[in-house]
mmCIF file of C-alpha atoms and ligand atoms in Angstrom:
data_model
loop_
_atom_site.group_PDB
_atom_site.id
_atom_site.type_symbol
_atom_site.label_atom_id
_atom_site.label_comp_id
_atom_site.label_asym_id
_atom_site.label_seq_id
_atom_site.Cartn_x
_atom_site.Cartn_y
_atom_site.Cartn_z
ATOM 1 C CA UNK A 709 0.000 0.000 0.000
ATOM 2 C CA UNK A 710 1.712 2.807 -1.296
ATOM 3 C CA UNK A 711 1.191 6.381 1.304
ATOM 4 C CA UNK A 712 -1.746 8.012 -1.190
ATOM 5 C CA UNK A 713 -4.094 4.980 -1.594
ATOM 6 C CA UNK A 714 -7.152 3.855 0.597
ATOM 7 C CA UNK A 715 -6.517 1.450 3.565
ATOM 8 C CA UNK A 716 -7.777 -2.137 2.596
ATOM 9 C CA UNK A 717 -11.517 -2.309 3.754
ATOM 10 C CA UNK A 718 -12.005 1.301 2.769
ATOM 11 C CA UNK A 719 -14.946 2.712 2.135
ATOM 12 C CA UNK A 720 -15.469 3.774 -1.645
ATOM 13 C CA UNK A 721 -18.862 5.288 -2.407
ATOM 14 C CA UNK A 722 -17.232 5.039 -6.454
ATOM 15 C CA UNK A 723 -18.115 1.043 -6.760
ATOM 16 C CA UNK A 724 -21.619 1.942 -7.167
ATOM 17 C CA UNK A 725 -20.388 4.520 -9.800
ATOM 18 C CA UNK A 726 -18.522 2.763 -11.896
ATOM 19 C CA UNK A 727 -20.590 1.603 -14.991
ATOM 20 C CA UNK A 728 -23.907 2.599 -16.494
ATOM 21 C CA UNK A 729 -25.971 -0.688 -15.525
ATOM 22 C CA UNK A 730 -24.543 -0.392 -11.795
ATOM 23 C CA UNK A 731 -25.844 3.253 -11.754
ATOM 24 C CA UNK A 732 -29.043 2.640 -13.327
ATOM 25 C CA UNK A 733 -29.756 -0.069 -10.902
ATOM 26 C CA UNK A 734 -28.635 1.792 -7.917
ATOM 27 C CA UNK A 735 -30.330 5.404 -8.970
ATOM 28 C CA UNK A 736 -33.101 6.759 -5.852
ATOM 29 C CA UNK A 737 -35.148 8.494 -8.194
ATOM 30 C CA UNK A 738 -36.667 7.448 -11.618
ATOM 31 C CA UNK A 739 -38.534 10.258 -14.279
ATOM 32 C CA UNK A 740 -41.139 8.679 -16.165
ATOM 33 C CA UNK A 741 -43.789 10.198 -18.809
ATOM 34 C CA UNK A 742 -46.459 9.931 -16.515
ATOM 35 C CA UNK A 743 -44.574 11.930 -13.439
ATOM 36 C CA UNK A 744 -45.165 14.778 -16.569
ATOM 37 C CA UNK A 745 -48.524 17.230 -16.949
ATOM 38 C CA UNK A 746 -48.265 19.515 -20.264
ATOM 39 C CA UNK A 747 -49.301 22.789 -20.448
ATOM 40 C CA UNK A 748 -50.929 24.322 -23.461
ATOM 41 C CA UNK A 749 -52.049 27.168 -24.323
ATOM 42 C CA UNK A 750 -55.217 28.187 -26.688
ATOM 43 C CA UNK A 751 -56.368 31.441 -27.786
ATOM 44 C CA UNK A 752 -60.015 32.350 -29.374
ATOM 45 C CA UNK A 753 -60.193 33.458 -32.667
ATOM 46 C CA UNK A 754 -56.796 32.366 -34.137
ATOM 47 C CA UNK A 755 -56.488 31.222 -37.625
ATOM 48 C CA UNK A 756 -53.556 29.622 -37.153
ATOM 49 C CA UNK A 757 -50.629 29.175 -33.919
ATOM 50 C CA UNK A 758 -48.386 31.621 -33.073
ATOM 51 C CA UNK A 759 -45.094 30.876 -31.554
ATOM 52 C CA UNK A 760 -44.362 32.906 -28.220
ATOM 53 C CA UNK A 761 -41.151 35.077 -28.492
ATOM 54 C CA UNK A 762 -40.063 34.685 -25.139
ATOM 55 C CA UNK A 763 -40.854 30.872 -24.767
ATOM 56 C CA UNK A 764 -39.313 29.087 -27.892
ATOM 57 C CA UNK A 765 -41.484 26.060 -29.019
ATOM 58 C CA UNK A 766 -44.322 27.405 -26.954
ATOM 59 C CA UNK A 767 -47.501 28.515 -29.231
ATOM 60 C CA UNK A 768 -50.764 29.440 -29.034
ATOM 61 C CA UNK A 769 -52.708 27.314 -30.138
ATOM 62 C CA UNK A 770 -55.970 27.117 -32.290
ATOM 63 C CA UNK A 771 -58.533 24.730 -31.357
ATOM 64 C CA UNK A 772 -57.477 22.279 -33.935
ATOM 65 C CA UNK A 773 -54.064 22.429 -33.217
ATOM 66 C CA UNK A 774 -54.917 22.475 -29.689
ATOM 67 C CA UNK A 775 -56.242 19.065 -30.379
ATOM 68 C CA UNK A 776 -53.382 17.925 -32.130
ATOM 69 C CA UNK A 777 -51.023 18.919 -29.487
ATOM 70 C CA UNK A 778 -53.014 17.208 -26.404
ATOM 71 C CA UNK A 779 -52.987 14.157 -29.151
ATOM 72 C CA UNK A 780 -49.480 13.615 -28.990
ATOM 73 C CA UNK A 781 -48.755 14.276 -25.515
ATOM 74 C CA UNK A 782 -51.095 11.177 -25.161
ATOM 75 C CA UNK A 783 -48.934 9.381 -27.320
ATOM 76 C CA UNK A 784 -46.142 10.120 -25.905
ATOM 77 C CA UNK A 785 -47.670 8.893 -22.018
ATOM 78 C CA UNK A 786 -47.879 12.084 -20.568
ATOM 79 C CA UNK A 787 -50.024 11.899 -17.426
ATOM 80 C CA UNK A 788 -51.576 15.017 -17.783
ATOM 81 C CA UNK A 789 -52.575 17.675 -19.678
ATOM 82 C CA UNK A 790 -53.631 21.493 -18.133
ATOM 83 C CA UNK A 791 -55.226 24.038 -20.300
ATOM 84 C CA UNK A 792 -55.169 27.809 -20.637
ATOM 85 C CA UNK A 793 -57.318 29.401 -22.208
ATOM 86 C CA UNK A 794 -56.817 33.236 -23.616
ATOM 87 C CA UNK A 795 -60.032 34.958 -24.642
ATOM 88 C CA UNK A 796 -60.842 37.613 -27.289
ATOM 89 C CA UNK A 797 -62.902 39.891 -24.910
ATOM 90 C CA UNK A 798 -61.919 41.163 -20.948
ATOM 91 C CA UNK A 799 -64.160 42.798 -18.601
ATOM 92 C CA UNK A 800 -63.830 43.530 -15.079
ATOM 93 C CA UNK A 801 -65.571 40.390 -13.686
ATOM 94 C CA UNK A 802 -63.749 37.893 -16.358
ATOM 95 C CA UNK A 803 -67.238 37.035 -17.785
ATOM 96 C CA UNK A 804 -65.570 34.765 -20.403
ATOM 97 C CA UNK A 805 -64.232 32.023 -17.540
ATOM 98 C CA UNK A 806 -67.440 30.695 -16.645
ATOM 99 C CA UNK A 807 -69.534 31.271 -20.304
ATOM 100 C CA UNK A 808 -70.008 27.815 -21.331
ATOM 101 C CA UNK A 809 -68.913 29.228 -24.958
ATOM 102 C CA UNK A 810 -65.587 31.237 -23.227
ATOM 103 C CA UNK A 811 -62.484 29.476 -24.971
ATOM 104 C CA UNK A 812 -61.460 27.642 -22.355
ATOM 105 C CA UNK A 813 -64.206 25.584 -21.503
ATOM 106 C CA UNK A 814 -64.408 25.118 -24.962
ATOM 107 C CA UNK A 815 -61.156 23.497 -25.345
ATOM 108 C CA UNK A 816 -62.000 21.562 -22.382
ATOM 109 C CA UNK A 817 -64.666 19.958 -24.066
ATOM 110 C CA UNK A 818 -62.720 19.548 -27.448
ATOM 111 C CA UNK A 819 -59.838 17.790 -26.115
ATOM 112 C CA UNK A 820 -61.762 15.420 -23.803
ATOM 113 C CA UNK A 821 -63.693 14.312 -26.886
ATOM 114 C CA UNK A 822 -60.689 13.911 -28.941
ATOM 115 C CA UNK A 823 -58.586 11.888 -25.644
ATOM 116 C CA UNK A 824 -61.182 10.597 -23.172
ATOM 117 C CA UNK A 825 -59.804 9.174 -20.467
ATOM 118 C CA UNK A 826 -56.217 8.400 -22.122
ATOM 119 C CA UNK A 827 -55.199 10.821 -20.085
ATOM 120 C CA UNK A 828 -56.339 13.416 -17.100
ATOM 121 C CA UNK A 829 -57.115 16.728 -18.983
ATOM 122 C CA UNK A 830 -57.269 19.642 -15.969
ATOM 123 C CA UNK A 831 -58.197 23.460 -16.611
ATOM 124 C CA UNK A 832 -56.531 26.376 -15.083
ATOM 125 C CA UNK A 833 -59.097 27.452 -12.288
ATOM 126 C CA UNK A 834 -58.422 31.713 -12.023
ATOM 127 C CA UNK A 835 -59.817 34.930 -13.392
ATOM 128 C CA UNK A 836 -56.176 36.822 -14.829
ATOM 129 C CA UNK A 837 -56.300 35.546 -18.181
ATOM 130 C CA UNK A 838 -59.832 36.545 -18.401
ATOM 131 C CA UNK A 839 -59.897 40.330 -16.586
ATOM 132 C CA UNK A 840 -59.705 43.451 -18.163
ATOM 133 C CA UNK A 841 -57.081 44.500 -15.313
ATOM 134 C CA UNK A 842 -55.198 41.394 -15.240
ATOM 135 C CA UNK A 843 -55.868 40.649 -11.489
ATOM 136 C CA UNK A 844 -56.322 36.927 -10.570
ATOM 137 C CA UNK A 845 -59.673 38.341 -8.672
ATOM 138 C CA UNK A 846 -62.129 41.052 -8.687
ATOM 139 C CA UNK A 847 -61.699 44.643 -7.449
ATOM 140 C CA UNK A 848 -63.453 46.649 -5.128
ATOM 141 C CA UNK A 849 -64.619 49.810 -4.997
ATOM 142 C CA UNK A 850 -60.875 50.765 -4.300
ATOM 143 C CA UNK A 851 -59.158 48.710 -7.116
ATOM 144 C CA UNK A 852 -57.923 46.013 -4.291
ATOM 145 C CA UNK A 853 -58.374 42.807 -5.079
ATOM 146 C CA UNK A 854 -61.716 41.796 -3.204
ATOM 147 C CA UNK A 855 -60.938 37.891 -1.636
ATOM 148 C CA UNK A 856 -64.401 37.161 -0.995
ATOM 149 C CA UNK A 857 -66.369 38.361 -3.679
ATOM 150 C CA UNK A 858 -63.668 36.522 -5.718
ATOM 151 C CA UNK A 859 -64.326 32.867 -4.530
ATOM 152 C CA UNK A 860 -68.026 33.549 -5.676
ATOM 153 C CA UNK A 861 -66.324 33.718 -9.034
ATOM 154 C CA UNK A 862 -64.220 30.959 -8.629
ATOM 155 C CA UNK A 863 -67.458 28.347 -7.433
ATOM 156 C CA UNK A 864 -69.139 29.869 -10.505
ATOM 157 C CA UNK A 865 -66.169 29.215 -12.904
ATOM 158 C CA UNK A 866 -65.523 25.431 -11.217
ATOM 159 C CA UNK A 867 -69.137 24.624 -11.867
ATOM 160 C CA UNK A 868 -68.469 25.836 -15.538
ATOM 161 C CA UNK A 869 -65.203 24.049 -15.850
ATOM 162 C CA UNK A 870 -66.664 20.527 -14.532
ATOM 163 C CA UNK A 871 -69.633 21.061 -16.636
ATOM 164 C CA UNK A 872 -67.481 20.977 -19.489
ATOM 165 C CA UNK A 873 -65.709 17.658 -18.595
ATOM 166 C CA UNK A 874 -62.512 18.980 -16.700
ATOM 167 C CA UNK A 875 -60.888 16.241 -14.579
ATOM 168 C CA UNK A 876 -59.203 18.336 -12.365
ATOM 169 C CA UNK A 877 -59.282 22.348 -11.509
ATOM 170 C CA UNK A 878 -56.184 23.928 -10.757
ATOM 171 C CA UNK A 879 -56.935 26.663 -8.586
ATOM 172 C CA UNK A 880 -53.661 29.046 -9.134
ATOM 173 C CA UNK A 881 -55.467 32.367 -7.742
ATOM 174 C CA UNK A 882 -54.034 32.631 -3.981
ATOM 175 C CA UNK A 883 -57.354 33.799 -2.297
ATOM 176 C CA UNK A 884 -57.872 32.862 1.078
ATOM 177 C CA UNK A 885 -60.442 29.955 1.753
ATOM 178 C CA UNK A 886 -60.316 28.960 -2.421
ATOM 179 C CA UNK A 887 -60.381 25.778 -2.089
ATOM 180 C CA UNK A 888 -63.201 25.334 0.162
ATOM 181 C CA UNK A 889 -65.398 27.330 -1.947
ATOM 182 C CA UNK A 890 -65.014 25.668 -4.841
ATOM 183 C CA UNK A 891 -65.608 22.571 -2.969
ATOM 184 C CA UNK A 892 -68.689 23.502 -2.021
ATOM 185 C CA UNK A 893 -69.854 24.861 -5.016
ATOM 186 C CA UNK A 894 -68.858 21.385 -6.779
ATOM 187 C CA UNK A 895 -70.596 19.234 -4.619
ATOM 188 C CA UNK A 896 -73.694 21.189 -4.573
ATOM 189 C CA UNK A 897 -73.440 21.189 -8.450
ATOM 190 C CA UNK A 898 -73.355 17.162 -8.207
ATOM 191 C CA UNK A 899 -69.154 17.471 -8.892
ATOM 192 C CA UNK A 900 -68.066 15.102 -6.355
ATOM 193 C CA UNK A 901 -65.660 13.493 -8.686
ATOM 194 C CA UNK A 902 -64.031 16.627 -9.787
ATOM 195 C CA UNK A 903 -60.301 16.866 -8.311
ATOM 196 C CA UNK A 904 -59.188 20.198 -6.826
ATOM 197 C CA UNK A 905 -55.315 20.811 -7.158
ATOM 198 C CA UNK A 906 -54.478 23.689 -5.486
ATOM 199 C CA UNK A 907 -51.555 25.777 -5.503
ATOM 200 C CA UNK A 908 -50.652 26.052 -2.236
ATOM 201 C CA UNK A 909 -47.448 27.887 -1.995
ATOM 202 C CA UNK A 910 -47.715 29.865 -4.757
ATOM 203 C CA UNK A 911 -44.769 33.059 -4.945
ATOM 204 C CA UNK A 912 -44.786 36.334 -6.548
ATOM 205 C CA UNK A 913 -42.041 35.606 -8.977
ATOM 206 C CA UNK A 914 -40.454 37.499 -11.530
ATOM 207 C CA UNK A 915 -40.150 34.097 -13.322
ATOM 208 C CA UNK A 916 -43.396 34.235 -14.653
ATOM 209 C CA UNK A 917 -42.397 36.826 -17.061
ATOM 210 C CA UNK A 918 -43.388 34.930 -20.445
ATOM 211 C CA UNK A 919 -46.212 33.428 -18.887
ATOM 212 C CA UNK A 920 -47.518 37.031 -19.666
ATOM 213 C CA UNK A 921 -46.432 37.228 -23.190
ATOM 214 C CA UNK A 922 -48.183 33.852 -23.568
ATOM 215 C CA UNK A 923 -52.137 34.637 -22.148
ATOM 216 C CA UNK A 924 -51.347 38.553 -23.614
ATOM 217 C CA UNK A 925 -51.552 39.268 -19.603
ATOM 218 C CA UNK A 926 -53.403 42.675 -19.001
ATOM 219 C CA UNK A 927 -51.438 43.403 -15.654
ATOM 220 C CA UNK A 928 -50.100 46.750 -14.830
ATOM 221 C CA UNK A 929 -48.893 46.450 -11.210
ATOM 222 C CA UNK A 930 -48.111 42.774 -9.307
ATOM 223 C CA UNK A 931 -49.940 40.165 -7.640
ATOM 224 C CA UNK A 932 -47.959 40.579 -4.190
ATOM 225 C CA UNK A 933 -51.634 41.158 -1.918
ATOM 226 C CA UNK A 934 -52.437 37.904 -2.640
ATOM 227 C CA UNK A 935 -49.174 35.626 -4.089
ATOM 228 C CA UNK A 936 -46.212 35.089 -1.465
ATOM 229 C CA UNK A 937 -43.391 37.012 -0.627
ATOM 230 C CA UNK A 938 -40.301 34.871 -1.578
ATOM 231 C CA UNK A 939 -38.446 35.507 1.733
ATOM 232 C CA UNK A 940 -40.882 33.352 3.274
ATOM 233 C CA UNK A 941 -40.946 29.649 3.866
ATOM 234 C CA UNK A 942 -42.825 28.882 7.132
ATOM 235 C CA UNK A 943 -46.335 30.039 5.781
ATOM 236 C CA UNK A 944 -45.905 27.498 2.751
ATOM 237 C CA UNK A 945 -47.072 25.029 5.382
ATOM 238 C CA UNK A 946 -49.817 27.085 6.767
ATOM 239 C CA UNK A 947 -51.039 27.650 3.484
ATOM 240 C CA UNK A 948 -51.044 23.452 3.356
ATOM 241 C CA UNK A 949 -52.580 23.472 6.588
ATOM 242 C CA UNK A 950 -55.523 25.239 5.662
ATOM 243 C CA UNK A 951 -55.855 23.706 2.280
ATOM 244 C CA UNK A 952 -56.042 20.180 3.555
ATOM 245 C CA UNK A 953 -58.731 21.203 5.870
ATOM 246 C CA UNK A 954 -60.788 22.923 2.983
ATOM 247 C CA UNK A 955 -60.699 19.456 1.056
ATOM 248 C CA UNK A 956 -57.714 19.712 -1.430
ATOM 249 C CA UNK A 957 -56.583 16.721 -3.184
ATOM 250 C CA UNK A 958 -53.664 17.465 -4.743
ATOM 251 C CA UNK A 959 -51.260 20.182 -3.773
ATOM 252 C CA UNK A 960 -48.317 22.492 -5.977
ATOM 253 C CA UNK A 961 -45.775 23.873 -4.861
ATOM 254 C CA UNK A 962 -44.663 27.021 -7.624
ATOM 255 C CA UNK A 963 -41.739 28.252 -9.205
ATOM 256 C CA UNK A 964 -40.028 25.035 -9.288
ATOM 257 C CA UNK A 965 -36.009 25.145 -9.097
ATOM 258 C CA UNK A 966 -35.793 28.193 -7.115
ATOM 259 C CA UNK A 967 -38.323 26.996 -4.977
ATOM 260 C CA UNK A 968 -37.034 23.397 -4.150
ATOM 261 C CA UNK A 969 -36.342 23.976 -0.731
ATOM 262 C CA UNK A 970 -40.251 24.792 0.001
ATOM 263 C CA UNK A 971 -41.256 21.486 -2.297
ATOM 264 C CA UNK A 972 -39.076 19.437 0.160
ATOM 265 C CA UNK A 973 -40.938 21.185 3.296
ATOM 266 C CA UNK A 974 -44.129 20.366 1.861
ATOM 267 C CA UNK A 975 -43.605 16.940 0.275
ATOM 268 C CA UNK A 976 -42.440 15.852 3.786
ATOM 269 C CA UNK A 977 -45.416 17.285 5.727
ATOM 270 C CA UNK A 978 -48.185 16.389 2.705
ATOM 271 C CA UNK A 979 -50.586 13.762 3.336
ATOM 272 C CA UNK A 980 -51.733 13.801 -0.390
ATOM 273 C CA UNK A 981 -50.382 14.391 -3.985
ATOM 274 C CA UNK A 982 -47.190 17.298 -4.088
ATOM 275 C CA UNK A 983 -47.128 18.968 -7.645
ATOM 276 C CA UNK A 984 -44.489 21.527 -8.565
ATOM 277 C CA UNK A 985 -44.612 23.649 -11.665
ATOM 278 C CA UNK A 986 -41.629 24.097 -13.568
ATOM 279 C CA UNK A 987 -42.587 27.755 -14.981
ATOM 280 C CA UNK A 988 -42.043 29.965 -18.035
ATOM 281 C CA UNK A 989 -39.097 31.882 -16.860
ATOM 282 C CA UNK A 990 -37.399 28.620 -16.131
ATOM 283 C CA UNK A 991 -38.187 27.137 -19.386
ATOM 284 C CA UNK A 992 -37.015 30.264 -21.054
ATOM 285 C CA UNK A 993 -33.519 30.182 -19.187
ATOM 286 C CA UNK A 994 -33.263 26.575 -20.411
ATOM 287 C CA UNK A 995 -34.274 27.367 -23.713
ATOM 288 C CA UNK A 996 -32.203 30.612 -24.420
ATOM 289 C CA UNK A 997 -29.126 28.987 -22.623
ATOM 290 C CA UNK A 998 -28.944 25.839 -24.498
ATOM 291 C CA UNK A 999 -29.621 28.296 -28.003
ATOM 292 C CA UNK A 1000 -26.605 30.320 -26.833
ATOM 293 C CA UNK A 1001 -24.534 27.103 -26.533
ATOM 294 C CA UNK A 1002 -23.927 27.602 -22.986
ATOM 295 C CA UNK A 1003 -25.759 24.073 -22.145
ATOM 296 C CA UNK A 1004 -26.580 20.920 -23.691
ATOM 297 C CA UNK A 1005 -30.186 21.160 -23.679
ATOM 298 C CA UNK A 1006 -31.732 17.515 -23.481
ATOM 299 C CA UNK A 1007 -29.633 16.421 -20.296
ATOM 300 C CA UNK A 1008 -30.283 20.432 -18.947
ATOM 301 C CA UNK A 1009 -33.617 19.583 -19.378
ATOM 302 C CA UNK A 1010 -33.985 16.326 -18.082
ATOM 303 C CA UNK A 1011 -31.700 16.890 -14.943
ATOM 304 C CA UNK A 1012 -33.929 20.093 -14.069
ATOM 305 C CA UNK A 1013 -37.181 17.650 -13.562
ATOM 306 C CA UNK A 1014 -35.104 14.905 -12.180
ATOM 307 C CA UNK A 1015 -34.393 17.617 -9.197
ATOM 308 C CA UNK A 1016 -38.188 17.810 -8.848
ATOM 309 C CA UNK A 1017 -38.458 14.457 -8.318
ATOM 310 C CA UNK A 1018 -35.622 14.240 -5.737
ATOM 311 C CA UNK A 1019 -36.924 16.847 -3.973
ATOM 312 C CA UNK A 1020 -40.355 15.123 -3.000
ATOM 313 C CA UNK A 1021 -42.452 16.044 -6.260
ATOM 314 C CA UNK A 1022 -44.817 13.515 -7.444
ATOM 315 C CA UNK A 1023 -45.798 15.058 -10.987
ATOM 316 C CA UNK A 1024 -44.149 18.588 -12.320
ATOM 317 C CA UNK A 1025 -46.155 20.751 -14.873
ATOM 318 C CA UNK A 1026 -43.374 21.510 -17.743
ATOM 319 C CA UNK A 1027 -43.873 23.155 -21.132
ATOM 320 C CA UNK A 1028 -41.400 20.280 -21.576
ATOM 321 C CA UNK A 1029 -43.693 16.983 -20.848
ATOM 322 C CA UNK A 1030 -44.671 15.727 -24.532
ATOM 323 C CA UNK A 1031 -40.398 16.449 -25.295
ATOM 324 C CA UNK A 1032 -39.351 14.749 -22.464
ATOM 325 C CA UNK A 1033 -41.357 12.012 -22.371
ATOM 326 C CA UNK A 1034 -40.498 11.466 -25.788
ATOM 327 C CA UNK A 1035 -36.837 11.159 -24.937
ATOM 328 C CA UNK A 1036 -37.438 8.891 -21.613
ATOM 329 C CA UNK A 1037 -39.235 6.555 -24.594
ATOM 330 C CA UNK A 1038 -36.605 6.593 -26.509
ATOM 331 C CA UNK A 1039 -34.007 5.660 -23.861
HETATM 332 C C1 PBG B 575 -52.142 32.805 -12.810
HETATM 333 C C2 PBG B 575 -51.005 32.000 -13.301
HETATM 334 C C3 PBG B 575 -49.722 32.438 -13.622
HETATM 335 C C4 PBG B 575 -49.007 31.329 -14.035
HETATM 336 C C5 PBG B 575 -49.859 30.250 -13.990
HETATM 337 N N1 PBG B 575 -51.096 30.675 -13.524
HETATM 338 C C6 PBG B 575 -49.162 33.789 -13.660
HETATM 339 C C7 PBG B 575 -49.101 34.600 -12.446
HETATM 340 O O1 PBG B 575 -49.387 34.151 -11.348
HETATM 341 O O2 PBG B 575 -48.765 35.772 -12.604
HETATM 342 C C8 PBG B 575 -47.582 31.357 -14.447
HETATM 343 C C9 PBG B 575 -47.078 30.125 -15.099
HETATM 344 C C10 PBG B 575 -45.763 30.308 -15.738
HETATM 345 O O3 PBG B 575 -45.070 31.325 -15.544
HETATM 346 O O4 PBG B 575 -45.375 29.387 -16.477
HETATM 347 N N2 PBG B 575 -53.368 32.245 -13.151
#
């Protein structure tokens, strides 16, 4: 034994390194198409997609493409699809969300007919896309965002949603005693099978920058009354708390990556489902990073929802999914 080397009977964490099979047999945490939900986007009135500038690959979509795109996600074993849907007309109530003709319940209706139960097709439950102000809620008489006159809103718009064949309703806004509400209103309706994912620590992040190119946002101002204040981590799991005892069924966790720490905290205390949301700002790094050369973007890309996993996520909405879970097929 020459000075440098290991004593015999050394421990060497490297064995279990040292070739592909040995790795792949020894890994803690697998990524498979259905850990993956896809977001789409469609818009009323277009005659054909447009491609988002600030999310490459990312359109919106016409109906029929719309279609086309849940169609393949299917194929490719997503297990999930979650619409948005961008409307021609705003007011200040965001009439269009619970109008059985708006776009979005449209699409819901389109796409179930086209996949069925293939897969779990889920609607966006909130009122931003749909405002003339851009809020995720009404206003008062003050231009504040009004909590409880909202959640009348939101039961409205999750009767609409259900009605048109939504699986699940992913209730993004942040208002205090959402999911409860909705609840209610759903069961009343007869919706006892409808799934309620709420987004339970939700942040005001500056990562959702192209999310507001892609549902041509009408925000002036930010969402900081209602969304939480990034500093914070304790009041992720108070915001659990209550959402458990309103009847969730499903809980997110959003940003992803910069958020990790907080999907850990939750995924450890969570009784049910943990989501995280891998969002448009981090999808545009990825993209415009691995277009500058800077990284290689299929391993970027499949490490960054591998960390989701590890850190306690159970599914992760990506603008990725239908992509990825090509590639996991492939491999
Ligand atoms: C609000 C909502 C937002 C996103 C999803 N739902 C925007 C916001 O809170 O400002 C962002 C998603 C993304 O950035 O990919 N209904």
């Amino acid at each position: 034994m020459s000075d440098r080397s290991l004593p015999i009977g050394a421990v060497r964490p490297r064995r279990l390194r040292q070739s592909a099979a040995m790795r792949r047999l020894t890994s803690e945490t697998k990524l498979q198409p259905e850990d993956l939900i896809e977001v789409l986007f469609v818009k009323e009135g277009l005659e054909a997609p447009v491609e988002l500038t600030s999310m490459p690959g990312v359109r919106q979509h016409t109906l029929d493409s719309l279609v086309e795109a849940a169609e393949r996600a299917v194929e490719a074993g997503v297990g999930g699809i979650m619409l948005f849907g961008i409307p021609l007309e705003y007011d200040e109530r965001g009439s269009q969300a619970d109008d059985p003709n708006g776009i979005l319940n449209v699409a819901v209706r389109r796409v179930k007919d086209a996949v069925g139960d293939r897969t779990v097709v889920m609607t966006d439950l909130c009122l931003d896309e749909f405002t003339s102000h851009g809020h995720c809620g009404v206003l008062d008489e003050h231009g504040d965002v009004d909590n409880d006159a909202t959640l009348e809103r939101y039961a409205s718009i999750a009767v609409a949603q259900a009605r048109a064949g939504s699986d699940v309703l992913g209730l993004s806004g942040m208002m205090d005693g959402q999911v409860g509400a909705v609840r209610e209103a759903l069961d009343e309706a007869g919706f006892t099978n409808t799934v309620i994912m709420a987004y339970t620590a939700k942040y005001a992040s500056a990562f959702y920058g192209p999310f507001r190119e892609a549902v041509d946002s009408q925000l002036s101002g930010d969402r900081r009354t209602y969304q939480q204040d990034p500093a914070n981590a304790r009041e992720a799991l108070h915001e659990l708390q209550l959402d458990l005892a309103e009847g969730a069924d499903i809980v997110m966790v959003k940003p992803g990556l910069p958020y990790l720490d907080i999907l850990k905290d939750v995924a450890e205390a969570s009784p049910v489902p943990v989501w995280s949301y891998q969002i448009s700002g981090e999808y545009a790094m990825l993209e415009f990073a691995s277009a500058a050369g800077a990284i290689d973007r299929k391993p970027a890309v499949l490490e960054s929802l591998l960390a989701f996993k590890r850190a306690g996520a159970d599914a992760v909405m990506t603008y990725y999914a239908t992509q990825a879970a090509e590639w996991l097929n492939e491999q």
